[in-house]
XYZ file of C-alpha atoms in Angstrom:
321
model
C 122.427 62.785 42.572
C 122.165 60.316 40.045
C 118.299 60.049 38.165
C 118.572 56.605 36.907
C 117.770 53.285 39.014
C 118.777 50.310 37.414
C 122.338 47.966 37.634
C 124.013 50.633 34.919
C 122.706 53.846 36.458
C 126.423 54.771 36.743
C 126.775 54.336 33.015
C 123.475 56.457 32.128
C 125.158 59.300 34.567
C 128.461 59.263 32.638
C 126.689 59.145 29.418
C 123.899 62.091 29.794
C 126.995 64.279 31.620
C 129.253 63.516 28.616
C 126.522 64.704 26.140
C 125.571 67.808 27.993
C 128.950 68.989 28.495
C 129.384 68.408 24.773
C 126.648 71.230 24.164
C 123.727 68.938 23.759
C 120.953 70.224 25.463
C 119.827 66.855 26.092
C 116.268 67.280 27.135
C 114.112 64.761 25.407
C 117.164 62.175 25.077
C 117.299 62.125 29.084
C 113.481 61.726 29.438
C 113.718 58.437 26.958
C 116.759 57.371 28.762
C 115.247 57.626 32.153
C 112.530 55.405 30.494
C 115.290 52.831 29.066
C 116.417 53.004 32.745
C 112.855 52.123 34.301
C 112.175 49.021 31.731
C 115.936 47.219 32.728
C 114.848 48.145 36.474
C 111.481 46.622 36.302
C 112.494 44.172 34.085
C 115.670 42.705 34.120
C 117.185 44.057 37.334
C 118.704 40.524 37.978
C 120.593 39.936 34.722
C 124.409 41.179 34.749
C 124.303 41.637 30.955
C 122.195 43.646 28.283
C 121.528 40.673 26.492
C 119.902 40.935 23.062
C 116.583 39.857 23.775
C 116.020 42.869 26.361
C 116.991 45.314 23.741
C 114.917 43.789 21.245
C 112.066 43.974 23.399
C 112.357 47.922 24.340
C 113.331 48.702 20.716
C 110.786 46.656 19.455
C 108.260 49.441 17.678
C 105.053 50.022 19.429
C 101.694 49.524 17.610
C 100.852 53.728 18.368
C 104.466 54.589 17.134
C 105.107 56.986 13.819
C 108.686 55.613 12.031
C 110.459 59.059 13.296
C 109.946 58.689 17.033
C 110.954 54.695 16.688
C 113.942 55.766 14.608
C 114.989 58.011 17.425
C 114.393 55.938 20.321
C 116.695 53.073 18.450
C 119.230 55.228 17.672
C 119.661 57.018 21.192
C 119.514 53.584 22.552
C 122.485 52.312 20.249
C 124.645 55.540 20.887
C 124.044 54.517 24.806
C 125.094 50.859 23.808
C 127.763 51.660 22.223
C 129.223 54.114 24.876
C 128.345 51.182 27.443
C 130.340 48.667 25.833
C 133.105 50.914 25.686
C 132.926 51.075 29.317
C 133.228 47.236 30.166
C 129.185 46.609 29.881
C 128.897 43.724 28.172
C 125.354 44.004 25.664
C 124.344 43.066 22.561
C 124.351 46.133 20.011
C 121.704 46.560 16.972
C 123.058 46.917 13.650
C 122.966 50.883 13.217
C 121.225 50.790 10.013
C 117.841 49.756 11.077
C 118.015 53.435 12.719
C 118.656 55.256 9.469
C 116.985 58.010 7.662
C 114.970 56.456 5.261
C 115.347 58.890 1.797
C 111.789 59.639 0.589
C 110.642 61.339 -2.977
C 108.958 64.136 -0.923
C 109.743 67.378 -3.090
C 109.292 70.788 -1.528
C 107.121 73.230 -2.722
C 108.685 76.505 -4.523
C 106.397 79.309 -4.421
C 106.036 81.615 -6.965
C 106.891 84.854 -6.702
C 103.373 85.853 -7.585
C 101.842 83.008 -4.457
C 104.264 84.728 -2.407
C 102.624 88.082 -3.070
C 99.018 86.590 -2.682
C 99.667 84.596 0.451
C 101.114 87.855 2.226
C 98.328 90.304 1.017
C 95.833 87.623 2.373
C 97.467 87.471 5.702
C 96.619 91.649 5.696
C 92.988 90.863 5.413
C 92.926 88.644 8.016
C 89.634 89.566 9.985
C 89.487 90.739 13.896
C 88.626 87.732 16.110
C 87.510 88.560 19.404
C 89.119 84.734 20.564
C 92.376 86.320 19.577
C 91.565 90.131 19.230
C 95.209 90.677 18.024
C 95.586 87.936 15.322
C 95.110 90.271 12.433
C 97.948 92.254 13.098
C 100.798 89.483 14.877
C 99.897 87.358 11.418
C 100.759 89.494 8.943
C 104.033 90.381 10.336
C 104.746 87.419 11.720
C 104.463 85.361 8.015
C 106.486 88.307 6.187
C 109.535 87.913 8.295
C 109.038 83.965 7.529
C 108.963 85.069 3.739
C 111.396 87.572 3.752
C 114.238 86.315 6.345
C 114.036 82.605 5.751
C 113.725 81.304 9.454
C 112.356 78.335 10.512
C 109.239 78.587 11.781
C 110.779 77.393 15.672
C 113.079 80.479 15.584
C 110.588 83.125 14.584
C 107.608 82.200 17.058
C 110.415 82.352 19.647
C 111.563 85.561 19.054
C 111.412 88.312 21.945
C 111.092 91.849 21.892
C 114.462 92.295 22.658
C 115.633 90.484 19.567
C 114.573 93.294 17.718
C 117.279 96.063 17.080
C 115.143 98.968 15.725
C 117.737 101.303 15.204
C 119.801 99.440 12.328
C 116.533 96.478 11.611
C 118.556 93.096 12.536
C 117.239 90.143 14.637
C 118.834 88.347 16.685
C 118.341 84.773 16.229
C 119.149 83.030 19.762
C 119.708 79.474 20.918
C 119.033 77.962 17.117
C 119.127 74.344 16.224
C 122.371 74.046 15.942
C 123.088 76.200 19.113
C 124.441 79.404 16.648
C 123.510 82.737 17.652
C 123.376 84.310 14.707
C 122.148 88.125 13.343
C 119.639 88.391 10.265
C 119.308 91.691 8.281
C 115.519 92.926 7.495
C 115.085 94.553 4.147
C 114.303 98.247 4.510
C 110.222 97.750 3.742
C 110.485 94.808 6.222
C 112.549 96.981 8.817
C 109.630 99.346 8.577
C 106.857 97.300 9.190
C 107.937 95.776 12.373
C 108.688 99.140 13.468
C 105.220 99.741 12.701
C 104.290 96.763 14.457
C 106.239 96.920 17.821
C 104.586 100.390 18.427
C 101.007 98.949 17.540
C 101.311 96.194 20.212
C 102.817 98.488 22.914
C 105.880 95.976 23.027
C 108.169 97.100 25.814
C 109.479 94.360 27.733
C 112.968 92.899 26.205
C 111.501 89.467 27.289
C 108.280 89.877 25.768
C 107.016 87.576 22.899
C 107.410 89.912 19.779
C 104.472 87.607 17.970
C 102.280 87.181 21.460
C 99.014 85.196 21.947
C 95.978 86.288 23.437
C 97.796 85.652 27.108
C 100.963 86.531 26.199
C 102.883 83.996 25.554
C 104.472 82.490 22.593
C 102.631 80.937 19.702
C 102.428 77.120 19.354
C 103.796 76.066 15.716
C 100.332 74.115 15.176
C 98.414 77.247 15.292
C 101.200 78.933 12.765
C 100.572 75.545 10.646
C 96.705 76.174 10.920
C 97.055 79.552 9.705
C 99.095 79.011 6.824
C 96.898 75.899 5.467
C 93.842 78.497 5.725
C 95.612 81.038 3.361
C 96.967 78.561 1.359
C 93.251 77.755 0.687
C 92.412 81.192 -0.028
C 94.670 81.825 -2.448
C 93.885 78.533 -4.015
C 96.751 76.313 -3.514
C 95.964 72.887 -2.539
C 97.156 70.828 0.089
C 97.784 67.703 -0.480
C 97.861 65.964 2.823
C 100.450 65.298 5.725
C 104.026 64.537 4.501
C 102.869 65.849 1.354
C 102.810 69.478 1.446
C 102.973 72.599 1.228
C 105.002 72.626 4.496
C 105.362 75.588 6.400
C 109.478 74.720 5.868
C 109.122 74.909 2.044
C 108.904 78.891 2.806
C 111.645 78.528 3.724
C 112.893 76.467 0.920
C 111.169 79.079 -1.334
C 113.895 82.389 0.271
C 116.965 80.008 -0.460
C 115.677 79.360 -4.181
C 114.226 82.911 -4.729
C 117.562 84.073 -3.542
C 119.467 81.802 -5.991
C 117.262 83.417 -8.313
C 117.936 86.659 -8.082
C 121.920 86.185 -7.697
C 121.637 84.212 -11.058
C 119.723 86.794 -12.614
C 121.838 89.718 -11.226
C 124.857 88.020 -12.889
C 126.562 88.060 -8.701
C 129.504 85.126 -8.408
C 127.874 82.261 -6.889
C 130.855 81.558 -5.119
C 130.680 84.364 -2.860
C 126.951 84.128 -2.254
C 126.480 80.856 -1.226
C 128.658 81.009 2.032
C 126.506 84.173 2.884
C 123.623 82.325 2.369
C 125.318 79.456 4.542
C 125.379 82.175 7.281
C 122.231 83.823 7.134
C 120.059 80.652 7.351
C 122.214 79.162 9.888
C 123.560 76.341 8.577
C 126.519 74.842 9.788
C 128.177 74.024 5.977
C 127.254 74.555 2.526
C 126.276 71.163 2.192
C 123.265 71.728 4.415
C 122.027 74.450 2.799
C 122.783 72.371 -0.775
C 119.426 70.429 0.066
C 117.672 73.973 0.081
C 118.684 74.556 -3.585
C 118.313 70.831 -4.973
C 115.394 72.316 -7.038
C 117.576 75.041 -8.608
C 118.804 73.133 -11.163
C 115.247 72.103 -12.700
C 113.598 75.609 -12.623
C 117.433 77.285 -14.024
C 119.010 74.490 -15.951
C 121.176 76.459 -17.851
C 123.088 76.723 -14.050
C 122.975 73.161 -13.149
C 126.151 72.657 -14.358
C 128.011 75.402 -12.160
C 126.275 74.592 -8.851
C 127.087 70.783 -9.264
C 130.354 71.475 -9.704
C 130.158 74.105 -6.653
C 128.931 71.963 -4.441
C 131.588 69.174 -5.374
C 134.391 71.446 -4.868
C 132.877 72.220 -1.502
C 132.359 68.659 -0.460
C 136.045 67.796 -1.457
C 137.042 70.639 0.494
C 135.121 69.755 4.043
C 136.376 65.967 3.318
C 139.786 67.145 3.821
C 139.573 69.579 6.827
């Protein structure tokens, strides 16, 4: 049964079905195209044509609108465009680079190994609070295996209990952005702890939250973001601000550079580490985890040579296949 209303509801249909059977899981595209679907219905139900004056006023950004969500919202609409066109719709199609990324000088934040250290030991001390009477001992975990494993913040809040091999001290990373299952070795101190952990919490449900809130279900990211600014403040690191960090992500910059690190300083062949490193974060090609090390280079200079000339080799390489 088709969910859209208006003259081209049989393109919307063909379009959503094409994406989701593409592996998209299509969620919040849908919900904006049902809304695309409402404003031609209300409207312009009588024109035959998406002429460019009724996509300028739906792409038009509104006044309560951040850059990101209007950047989306015109580029879903000009992917639908252009798949409408090809399908005999006659509409008017925005140029595609008013919908681009706009580059920004943001830098991430490299902890120390030292602010590492301190912002761990903090999380130990966290104090009991009867609002969340388990919070001192889900946090501590919970931002080690962000340290030490390098997830994103979205995959470890959504781990389950049955994630958790205990036996060999892997986690299974499910369903990740890039829809890749993938399985992430704990270090042997780590492995321990969330042994330690699981029995403390009485986890015994495979479907269980392995960080759980106060009722049991998963933890939002803004409470996770809330946490970390508090013992970033503790250990005296500032914050400078929305968009200007420290992010929660830069942790996760920080395992990709610390790793880099320790290759470098091991003397290990950078050639074979890197497409581990590929793996174990996720990625879906060097290049993406490239952005993870752009710092590299300025805190090891003496290497900035051999990883540019890595990563070229690389990009030649994925141009080709």
């Amino acid at each position: 049964m088709t969910q859209f209303s208006s003259p081209w509801s049989h393109i919307f249909d063909a379009f959503v079905a094409l994406k989701l059977a593409s592996g998209y899981r299509y969620t919040s595209e849908q919900q904006l195209l049902k809304r695309f679907d409402r404003f031609l219905t209300s409207q312009y139900r009588s024109t035959i044509e998406i002429t460019r004056d009724v996509v300028d006023a739906w792409t038009t950004k509104r006044s309560h609108e951040r850059p990101r969500t209007h950047r989306t919202r015109l580029s879903l609409t000009i992917q639908f465009l252009k798949y409408a066109s090809a399908h005999n719709v006659k509409t008017y199609i925005p140029d595609a680079r008013l919908a681009a990324i706009k580059r920004t000088d943001f830098i991430p934040y490299i902890f120390t190994h030292r602010q590492i250290h301190e912002l761990l030991s903090t999380a130990e001390q966290l104090a009991v609070d009867s609002r969340a009477p388990e919070r001192h001992i889900v946090m501590p975990v919970l931002f080690r295996v962000l340290c030490c494993c390098g997830l994103r913040v979205s995959e470890v809040i959504k781990l389950k209990y049955g994630d958790v091999n205990l036996s060999d001290g892997t986690l299974r990373i499910n369903d990740t952005k890039f829809r890749k299952d993938r399985w992430v070795p704990l270090s042997k101190s780590l492995h321990n702890q969330v042994t330690t952990y699981c029995s403390a919490m009485k986890l015994q449900h495979d479907d269980a939250p392995l960080f759980p809130t106060v009722t049991g279900k998963c933890y939002d990211k803004r409470t996770i973001y809330g946490t970390f600014r508090m013992l970033l403040r503790k250990i005296g690191i500032h914050h400078g601000g929305r968009g200007c960090g420290p992010r929660l992500h830069d942790l996760r910059h920080t395992f990709a550079v610390h790793c880099l690190e320790r290759w470098y300083r091991n003397g290990d062949d950078l050639n074979a580490c890197l497409p581990l490193l590929v793996v174990y974060m996720g990625h879906q090609t060097l290049l993406g985890t490239q952005r993870y090390l752009q710092l590299t280079p300025r805190i090891f200079p003496e290497i900035n040579q051999k990883l540019e000339a890595l990563f070229h080799e690389c990009t030649s390489m994925e141009a080709t296949t």
